[in-house]
Structures are given as structure tokens and as C-alpha cells.
Short mmCIF file of C-alpha atoms and ligand atoms in Angstrom, two decimals:
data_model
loop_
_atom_site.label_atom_id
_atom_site.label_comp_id
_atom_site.label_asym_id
_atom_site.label_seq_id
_atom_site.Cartn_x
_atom_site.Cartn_y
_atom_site.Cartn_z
CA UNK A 1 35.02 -1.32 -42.23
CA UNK A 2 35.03 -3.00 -38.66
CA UNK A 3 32.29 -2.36 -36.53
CA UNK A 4 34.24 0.14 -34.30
CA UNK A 5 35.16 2.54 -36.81
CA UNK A 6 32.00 1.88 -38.58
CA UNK A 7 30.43 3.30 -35.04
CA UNK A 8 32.83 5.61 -33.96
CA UNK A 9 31.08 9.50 -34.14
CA UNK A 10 27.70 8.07 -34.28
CA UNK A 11 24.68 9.03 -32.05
CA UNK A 12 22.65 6.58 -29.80
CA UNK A 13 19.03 7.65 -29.78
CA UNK A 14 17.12 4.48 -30.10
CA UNK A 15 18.45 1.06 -30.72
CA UNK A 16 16.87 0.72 -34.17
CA UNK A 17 19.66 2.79 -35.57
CA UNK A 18 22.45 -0.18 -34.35
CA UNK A 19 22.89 -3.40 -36.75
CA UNK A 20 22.60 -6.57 -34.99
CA UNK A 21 26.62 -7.02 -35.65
CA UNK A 22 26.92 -3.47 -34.20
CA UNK A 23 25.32 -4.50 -30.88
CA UNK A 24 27.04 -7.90 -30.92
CA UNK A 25 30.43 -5.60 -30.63
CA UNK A 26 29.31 -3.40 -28.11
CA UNK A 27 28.59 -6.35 -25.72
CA UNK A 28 31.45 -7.82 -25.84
CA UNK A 29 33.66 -4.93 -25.63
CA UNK A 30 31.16 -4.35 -22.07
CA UNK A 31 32.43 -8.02 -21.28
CA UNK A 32 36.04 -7.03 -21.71
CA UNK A 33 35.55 -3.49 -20.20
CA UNK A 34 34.14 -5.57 -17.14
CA UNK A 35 36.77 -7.83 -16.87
CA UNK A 36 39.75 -5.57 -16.68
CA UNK A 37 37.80 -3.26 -14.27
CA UNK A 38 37.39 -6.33 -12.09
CA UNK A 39 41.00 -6.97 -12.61
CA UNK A 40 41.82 -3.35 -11.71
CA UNK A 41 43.19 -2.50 -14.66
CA UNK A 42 43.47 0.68 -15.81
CA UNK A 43 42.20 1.54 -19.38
CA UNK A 44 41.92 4.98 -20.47
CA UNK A 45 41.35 5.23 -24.02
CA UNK A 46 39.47 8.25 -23.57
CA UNK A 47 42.08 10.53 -21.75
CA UNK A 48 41.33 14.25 -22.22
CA UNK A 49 37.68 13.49 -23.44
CA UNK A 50 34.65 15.76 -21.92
CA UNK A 51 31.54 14.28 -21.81
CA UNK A 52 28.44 16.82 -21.19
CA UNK A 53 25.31 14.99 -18.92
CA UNK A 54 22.36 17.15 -19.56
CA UNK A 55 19.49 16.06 -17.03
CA UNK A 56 15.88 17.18 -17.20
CA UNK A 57 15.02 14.47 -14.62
CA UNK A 58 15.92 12.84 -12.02
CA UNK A 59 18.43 9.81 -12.06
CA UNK A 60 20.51 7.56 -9.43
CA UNK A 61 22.37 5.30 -11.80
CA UNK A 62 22.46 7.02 -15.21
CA UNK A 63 24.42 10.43 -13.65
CA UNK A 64 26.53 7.79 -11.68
CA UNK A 65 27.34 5.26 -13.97
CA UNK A 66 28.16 7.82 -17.30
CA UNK A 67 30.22 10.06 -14.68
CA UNK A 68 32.38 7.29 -13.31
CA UNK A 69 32.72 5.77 -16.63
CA UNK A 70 33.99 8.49 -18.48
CA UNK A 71 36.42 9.45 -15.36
CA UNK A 72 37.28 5.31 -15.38
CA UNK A 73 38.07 6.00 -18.96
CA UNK A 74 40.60 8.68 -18.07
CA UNK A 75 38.05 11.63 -19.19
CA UNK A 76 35.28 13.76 -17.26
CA UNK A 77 32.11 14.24 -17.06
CA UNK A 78 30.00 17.84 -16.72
CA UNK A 79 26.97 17.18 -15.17
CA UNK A 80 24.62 19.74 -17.02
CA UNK A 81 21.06 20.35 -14.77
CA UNK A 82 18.72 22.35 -17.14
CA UNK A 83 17.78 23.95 -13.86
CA UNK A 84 21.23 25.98 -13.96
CA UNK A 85 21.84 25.81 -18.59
CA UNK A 86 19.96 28.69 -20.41
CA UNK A 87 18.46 26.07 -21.97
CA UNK A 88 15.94 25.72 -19.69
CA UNK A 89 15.12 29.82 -19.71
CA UNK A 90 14.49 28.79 -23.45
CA UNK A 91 17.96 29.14 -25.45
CA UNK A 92 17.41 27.54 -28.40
CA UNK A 93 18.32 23.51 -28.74
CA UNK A 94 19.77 24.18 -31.83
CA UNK A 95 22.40 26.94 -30.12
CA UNK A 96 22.92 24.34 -27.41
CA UNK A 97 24.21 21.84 -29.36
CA UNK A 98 26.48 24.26 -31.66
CA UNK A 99 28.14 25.69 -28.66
CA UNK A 100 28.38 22.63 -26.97
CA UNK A 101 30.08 20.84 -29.85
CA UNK A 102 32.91 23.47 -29.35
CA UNK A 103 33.42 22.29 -25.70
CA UNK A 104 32.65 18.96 -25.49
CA UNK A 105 33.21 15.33 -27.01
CA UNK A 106 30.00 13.68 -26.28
CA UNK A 107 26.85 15.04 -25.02
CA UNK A 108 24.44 12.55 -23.03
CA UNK A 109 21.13 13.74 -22.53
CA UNK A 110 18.15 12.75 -20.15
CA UNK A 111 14.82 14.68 -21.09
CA UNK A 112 11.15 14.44 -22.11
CA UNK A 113 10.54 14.70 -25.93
CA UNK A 114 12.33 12.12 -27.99
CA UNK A 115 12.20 14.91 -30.72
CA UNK A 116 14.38 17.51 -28.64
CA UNK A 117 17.05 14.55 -28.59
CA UNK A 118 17.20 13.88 -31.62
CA UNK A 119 17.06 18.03 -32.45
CA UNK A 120 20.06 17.81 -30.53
CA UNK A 121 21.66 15.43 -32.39
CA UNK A 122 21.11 16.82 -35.58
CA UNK A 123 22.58 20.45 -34.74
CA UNK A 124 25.61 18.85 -32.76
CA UNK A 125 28.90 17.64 -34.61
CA UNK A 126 29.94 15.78 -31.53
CA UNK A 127 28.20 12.16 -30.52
CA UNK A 128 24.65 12.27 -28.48
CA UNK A 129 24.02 9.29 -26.48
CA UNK A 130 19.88 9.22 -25.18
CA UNK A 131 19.94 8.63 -21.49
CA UNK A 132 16.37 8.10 -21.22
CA UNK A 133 13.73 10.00 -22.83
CA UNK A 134 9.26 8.99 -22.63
CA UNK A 135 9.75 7.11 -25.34
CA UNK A 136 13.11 5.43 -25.54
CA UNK A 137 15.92 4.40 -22.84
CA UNK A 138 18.84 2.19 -25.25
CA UNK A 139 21.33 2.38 -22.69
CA UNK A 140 19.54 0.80 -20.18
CA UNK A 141 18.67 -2.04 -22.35
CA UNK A 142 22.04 -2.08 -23.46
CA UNK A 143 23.37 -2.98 -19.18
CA UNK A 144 20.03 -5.29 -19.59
CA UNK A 145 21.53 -7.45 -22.90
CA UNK A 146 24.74 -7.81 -20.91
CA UNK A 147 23.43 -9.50 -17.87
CA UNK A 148 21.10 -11.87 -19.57
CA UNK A 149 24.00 -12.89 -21.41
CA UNK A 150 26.09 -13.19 -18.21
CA UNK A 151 23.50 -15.26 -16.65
CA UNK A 152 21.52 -17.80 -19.18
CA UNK A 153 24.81 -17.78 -21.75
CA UNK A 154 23.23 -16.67 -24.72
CA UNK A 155 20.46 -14.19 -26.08
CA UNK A 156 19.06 -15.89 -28.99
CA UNK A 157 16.41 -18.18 -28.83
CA UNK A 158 15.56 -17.01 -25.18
CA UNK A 159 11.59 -14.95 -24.64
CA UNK A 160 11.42 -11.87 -22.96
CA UNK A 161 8.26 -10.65 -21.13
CA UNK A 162 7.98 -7.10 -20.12
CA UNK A 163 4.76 -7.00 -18.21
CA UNK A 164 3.63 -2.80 -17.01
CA UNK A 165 3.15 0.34 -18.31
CA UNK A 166 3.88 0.42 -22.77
CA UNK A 167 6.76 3.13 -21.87
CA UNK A 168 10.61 3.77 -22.56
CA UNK A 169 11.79 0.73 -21.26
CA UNK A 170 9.02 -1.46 -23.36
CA UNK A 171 9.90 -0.02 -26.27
CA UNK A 172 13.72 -0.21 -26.23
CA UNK A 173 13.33 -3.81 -24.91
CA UNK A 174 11.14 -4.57 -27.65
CA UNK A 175 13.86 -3.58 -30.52
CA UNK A 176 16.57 -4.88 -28.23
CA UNK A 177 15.69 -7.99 -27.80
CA UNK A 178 14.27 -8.58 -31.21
CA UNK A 179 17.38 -7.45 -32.90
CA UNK A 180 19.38 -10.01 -30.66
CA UNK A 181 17.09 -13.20 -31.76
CA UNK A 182 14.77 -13.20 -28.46
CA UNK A 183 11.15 -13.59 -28.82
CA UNK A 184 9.55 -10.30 -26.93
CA UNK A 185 5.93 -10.28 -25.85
CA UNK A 186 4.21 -7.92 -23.50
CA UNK A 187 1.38 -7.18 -21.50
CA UNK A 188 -1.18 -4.09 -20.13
CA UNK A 189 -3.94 -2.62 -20.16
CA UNK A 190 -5.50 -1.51 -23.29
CA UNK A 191 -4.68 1.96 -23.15
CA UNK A 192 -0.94 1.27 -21.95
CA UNK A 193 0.45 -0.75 -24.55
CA UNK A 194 3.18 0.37 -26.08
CA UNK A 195 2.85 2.60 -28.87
CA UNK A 196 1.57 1.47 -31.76
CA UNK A 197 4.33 3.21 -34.64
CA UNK A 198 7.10 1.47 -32.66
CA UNK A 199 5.43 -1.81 -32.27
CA UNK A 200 4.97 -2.24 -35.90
CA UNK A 201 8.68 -1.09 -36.83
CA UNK A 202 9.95 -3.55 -34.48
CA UNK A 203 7.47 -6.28 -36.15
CA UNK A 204 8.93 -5.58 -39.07
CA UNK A 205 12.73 -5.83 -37.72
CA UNK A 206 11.36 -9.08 -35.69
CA UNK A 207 10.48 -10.44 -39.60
CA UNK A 208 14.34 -10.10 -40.47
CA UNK A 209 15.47 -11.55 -37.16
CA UNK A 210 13.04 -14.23 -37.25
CA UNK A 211 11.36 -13.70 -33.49
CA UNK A 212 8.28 -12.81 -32.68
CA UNK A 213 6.26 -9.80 -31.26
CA UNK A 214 3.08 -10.48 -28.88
CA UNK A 215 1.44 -7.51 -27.89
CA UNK A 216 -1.71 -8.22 -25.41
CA UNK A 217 -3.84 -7.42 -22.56
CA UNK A 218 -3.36 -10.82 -21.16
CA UNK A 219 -0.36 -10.63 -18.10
CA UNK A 220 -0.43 -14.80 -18.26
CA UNK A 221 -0.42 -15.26 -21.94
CA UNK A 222 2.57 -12.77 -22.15
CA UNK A 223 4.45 -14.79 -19.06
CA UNK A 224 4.14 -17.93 -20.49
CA UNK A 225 6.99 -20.15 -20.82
CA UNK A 226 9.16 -16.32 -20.57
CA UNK A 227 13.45 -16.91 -19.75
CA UNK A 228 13.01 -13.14 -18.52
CA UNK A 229 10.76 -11.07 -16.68
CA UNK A 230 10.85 -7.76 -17.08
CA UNK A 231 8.93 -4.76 -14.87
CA UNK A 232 8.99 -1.22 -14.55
CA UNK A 233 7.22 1.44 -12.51
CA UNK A 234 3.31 2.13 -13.74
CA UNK A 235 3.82 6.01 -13.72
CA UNK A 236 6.93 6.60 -14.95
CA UNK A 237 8.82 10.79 -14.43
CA UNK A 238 6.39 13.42 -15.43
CA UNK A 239 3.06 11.11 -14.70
CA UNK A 240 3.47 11.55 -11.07
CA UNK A 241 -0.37 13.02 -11.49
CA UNK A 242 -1.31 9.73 -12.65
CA UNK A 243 0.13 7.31 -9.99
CA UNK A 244 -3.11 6.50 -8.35
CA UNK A 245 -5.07 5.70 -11.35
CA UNK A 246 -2.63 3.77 -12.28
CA UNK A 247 -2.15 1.66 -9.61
CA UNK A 248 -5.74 0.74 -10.02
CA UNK A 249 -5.46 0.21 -13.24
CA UNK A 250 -2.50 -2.11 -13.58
CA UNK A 251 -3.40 -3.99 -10.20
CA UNK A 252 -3.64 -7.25 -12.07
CA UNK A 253 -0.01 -7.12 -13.72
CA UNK A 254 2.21 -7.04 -10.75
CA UNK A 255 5.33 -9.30 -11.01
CA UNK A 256 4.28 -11.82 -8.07
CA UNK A 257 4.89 -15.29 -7.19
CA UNK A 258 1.62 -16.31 -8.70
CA UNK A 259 1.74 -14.84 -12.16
CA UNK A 260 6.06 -16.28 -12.19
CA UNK A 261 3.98 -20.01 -11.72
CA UNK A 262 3.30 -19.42 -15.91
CA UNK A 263 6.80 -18.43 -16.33
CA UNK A 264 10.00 -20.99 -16.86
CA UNK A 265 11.74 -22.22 -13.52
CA UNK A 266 14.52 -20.79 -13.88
CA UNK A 267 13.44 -17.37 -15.46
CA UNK A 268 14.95 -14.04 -14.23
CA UNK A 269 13.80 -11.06 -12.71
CA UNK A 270 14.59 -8.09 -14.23
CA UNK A 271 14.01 -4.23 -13.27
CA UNK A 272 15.69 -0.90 -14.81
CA UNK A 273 15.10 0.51 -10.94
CA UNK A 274 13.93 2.68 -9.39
CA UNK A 275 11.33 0.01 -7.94
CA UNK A 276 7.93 0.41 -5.77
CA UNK A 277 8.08 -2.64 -4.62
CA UNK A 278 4.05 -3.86 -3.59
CA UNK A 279 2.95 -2.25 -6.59
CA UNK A 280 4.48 -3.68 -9.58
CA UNK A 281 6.56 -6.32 -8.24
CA UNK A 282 6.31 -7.96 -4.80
CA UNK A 283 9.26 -7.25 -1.92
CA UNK A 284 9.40 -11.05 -2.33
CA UNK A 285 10.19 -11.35 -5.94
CA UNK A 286 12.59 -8.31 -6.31
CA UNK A 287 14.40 -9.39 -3.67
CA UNK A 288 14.77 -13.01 -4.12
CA UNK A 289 16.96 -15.47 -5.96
CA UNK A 290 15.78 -15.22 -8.91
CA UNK A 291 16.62 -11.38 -9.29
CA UNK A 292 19.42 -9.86 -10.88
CA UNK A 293 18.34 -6.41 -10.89
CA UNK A 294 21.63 -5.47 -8.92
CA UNK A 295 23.71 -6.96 -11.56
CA UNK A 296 21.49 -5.10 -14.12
CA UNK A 297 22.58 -2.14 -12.48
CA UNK A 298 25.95 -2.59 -12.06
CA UNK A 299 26.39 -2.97 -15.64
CA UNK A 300 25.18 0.24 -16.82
CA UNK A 301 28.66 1.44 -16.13
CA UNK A 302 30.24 -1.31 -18.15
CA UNK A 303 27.54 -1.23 -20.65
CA UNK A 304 28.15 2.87 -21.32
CA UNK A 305 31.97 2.32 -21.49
CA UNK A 306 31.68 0.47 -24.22
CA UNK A 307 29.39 2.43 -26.02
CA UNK A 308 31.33 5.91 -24.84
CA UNK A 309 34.49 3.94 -25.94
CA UNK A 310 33.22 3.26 -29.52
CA UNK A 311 31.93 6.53 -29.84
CA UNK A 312 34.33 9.18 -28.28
CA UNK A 313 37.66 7.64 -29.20
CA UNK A 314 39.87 9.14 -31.79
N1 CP B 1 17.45 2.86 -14.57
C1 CP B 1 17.80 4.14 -14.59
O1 CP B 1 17.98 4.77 -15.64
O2 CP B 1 17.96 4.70 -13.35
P1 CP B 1 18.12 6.24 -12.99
O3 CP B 1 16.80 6.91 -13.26
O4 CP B 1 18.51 6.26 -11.55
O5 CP B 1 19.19 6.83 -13.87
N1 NVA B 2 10.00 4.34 -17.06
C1 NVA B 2 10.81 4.95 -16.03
C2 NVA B 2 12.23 4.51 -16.16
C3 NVA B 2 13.18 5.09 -15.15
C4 NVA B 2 14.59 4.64 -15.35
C5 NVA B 2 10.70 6.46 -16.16
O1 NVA B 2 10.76 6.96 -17.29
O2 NVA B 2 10.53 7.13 -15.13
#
């Protein structure tokens, strides 16, 4: 079976449930997707398609790039707020995602609870794509794959350092870049490394792939000799309470020009966005030459064509 059909119908919750191979395809059908957008060409494999965009919390890009894409595509997207779905006066998740599955085609949620996702998933008989829950966010690290690819050529070999808070985008960077060949390491405080089920599942995919895992308290040893460096806010939606312990707390792993003197010259700066910029990255940094996180962003629309493409089409 090719990988298409082999993925076509499936869910995306968390990147551990994609095959190296699997991945492999969806990036370069992003790179293709790209291209003929840039050459304005049309390309609507997914005419007639309705995708559902359940949001529990906030987003900019994710709402964006999934509704354009699946209009680009030549279907449409429903943007579902659970302020306005009975599902957030209680209707069951279960009933959700059986009467949904009579509507719909694909059903992208952004919530809290990786376990309501995947609740989701199991009671739907339509694909559900995870746009960002507090543990996982695979689509962003599938836009984030693409550009380092763009930009350094190649994904193997290469170290990644995510240096903040042991959240969402830790985690999927962690199994994302170990199941492309990049060495991962990471760095926070003690209490704010990532958590600790994940890391050792990922250590044991990093085994098969050959990379390696660092997990630490130490912002320099993580940074060390890194191709990419990788930030993300310290209180992440739903620990708005926590923001000013936090920034105390993490004061000594902002992204600034000092730390970047222990990575490679010619490392890139990397940020799923929204930023705050003087806490975990300088103004400097963020928006300096070494950044990309603009190109990061644009490529969550390419990025989710692909993987709406693969999963949606007939
Ligand atoms: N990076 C990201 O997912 O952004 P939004 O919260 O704006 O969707
Ligand atoms: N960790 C951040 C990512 C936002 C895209 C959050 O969950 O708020």
C-alpha cells in the first residue's frame, strides 16, 4: 500500500501514531502543495468536502490557516466555537462526534484534555486532526519540519533545542524531530520539563531512529552546538494564573543573544507564535536574521493541506 492510501481516513492526534515514511510523504506533498499555490494554481482535490474547526481556545493561525486551506482545496470550513455547540452546555463528546460524522468530512479540534480528543476520535467515523491540545500540537510541528527543511536542506543529522516551558509544543517537537533523524534536547526548570511518560516513549522511538534525547535543567548545555532554536511562551492558554511566577521562574532561559553565543552560527530561530517578546525571547532575536518564524507560519497552511489532502480525499 502507498503511503497515501495507507493514510487516507486516519486521525492525527499526536505524531507518534505517523511512520517516519508517513511523515516523509506528507512533507513533500506540503512542498508541492506550496509550489503550485505560489504558482497560482488551482488544486482542489477536496471539492465538496466540509471540514468542522471546533475551538475551545483562542487561535490566530490555526482557524486561519485550516479555513483557507480547506476553501484553497475547493471545500469549507465550519468554524465550531464551543461557546455557541451544546457541547459546551455538556452534550456528550461521544454524541458530538456521531452526529458530526453525519455532517462533516473531517473534524479539527483545538481544546484542553488530550483525552477528550482522542474520545472524539474514537466515537467519530470521519478523520480528527488535533489542532493543539496541553499536551500535544502535531500540526504545528508538522509547518515547523517543513521550514527547517526549506532552509538548512535536510532534517537528519541536524539538533534541535527547544528551550521554555515542557508543554505541547516540547512534546510534539520531541517525537517530531526524533522520528525525522534530528537529535532533540531541551531545557527548564525542574518542575517544567516535559512530561516524563512522553519523554521516555520518545527515548525509546529516538533508539530506533538512532538520535538522541537530552532532557536538563541546563539552558547552555541544551543550546550547545543546536542547528535550531526553538521557544515558546512560559504560560501557555489556561495558565494565564501562572504568568508571573513563571516569568520568575524561567528568567534564565530566554532566547537572547547571549545564550545563541553556545549555539551554531548559522542556527535558526524558531517560534510556534504567539510571542512575548522580552520574556522568552528578546525583540532582537525574534526579529532578526536569523528568524524564520514568519515562514514557520506561513506554512501551517501548506503543512495542513497536505495532511487534510491525505486524509479527506476519496
Ligand atoms: N501557533 C499556533 O497554533 O497559533 P494560533 O494559536 O494562533 O493558532
Ligand atoms: N504552548 C502554547 C502554544 C500556542 C500555539 C499554548 O498552548 O498556549
Amino acid at each position: 500500500m502507498d503511503q497515501h492510501t495507507q493514510m487516507k481516513g486516519k486521525d492525527f492526534l499526536t505524531l507518534f501514531d505517523y511512520t517516519t515514511e508517513e511523515l516523509t510523504y506528507l512533507l513533500e506533498l506540503a512542498k508541492e502543495i506550496k509550489a503550485k499555490h505560489k504558482a497560482g494554481q488551482s488544486y482542489q482535490p477536496l471539492k465538496g468536502k466540509v471540514l468542522g474547526m471546533i475551538f475551545e481556545k483562542s487561535s490566530t493561525r490555526t482557524r486561519v490557516s485550516f479555513e483557507a486551506g480547506i476553501y484553497q482545496l475547493g471545500g469549507i470550513g465550519l468554524f465550531l466555537s464551543t461557546n455557541d455547540l451544546q457541547l459546551g452546555r455538556g452534550e456528550p463528546i461521544s454524541d458530538t462526534a456521531k452526529i458530526l460524522s453525519g455532517y462533516l468530512d473531517g473534524i479539527m479540534i483545538r481544546t484542553y484534555a488530550q483525552k477528550d480528543v482522542e474520545e472524539l476520535a474514537e466515537h467519530a467515523s470521519i478523520p480528527v486532526i488535533n489542532g493543539l491540545t496541553d499536551d500535544f500540537h502535531p500540526c504545528q510541528v508538522l509547518a515547523d519540519l517543513q521550514t527547517i527543511e526549506e532552509v538548512k536542506g535536510k532534517l537528519a543529522g541536524l539538533k534541535l533545542a527547544y528551550i521554555g516551558d515542557g508543554n505541547n509544543m516540547a512534546h510534539s517537537l520531541m517525537v517530531g524531530a526524533t522520528k525525522m533523524g534530528m537529535d532533540f534536547s531541551t531545557a527548564a526548570p525542574q518542575d517544567y520539563l516535559p512530561q516524563d511518560a512522553i519523554v521516555q516513549k520518545a527515548q525509546a522511538l529516538a533508539q530506533e531512529t538512532g538520535t538522541t534525547i537530552t532532557v536538563t535543567t541546563d539552558p547552555i548545555a541544551a543550546i550547545k552546538d543546536a542547528d535550531v532554536i526553538y521557544t515558546d511562551v512560559w504560560a501557555s492558554m489556561g495558565q494565564e494564573s501562572e504568568q508571573a511566577a513563571r516569568e520568575q521562574l524561567f528568567a534564565s532561559y530566554q532566547i537572547n543573544e547571549e545564550l545563541l553565543s553556545h549555539a551554531k552560527e548559522d542556527y535558526l530561530f524558531m517560534h510556534c507564535l504567539p510571542a512575548h517578546r522580552g520574556e522568552e525571547v528578546t525583540a532582537d532575536v525574534i526579529d532578526g536574521e536569523h528568524s524564520v518564524v514568519v515562514q514557520e507560519a506561513e506554512n501551517r497552511l501548506h503543512a495542513q493541506k497536505a495532511l487534510m489532502v491525505v486524509l479527506l480525499s476519496d
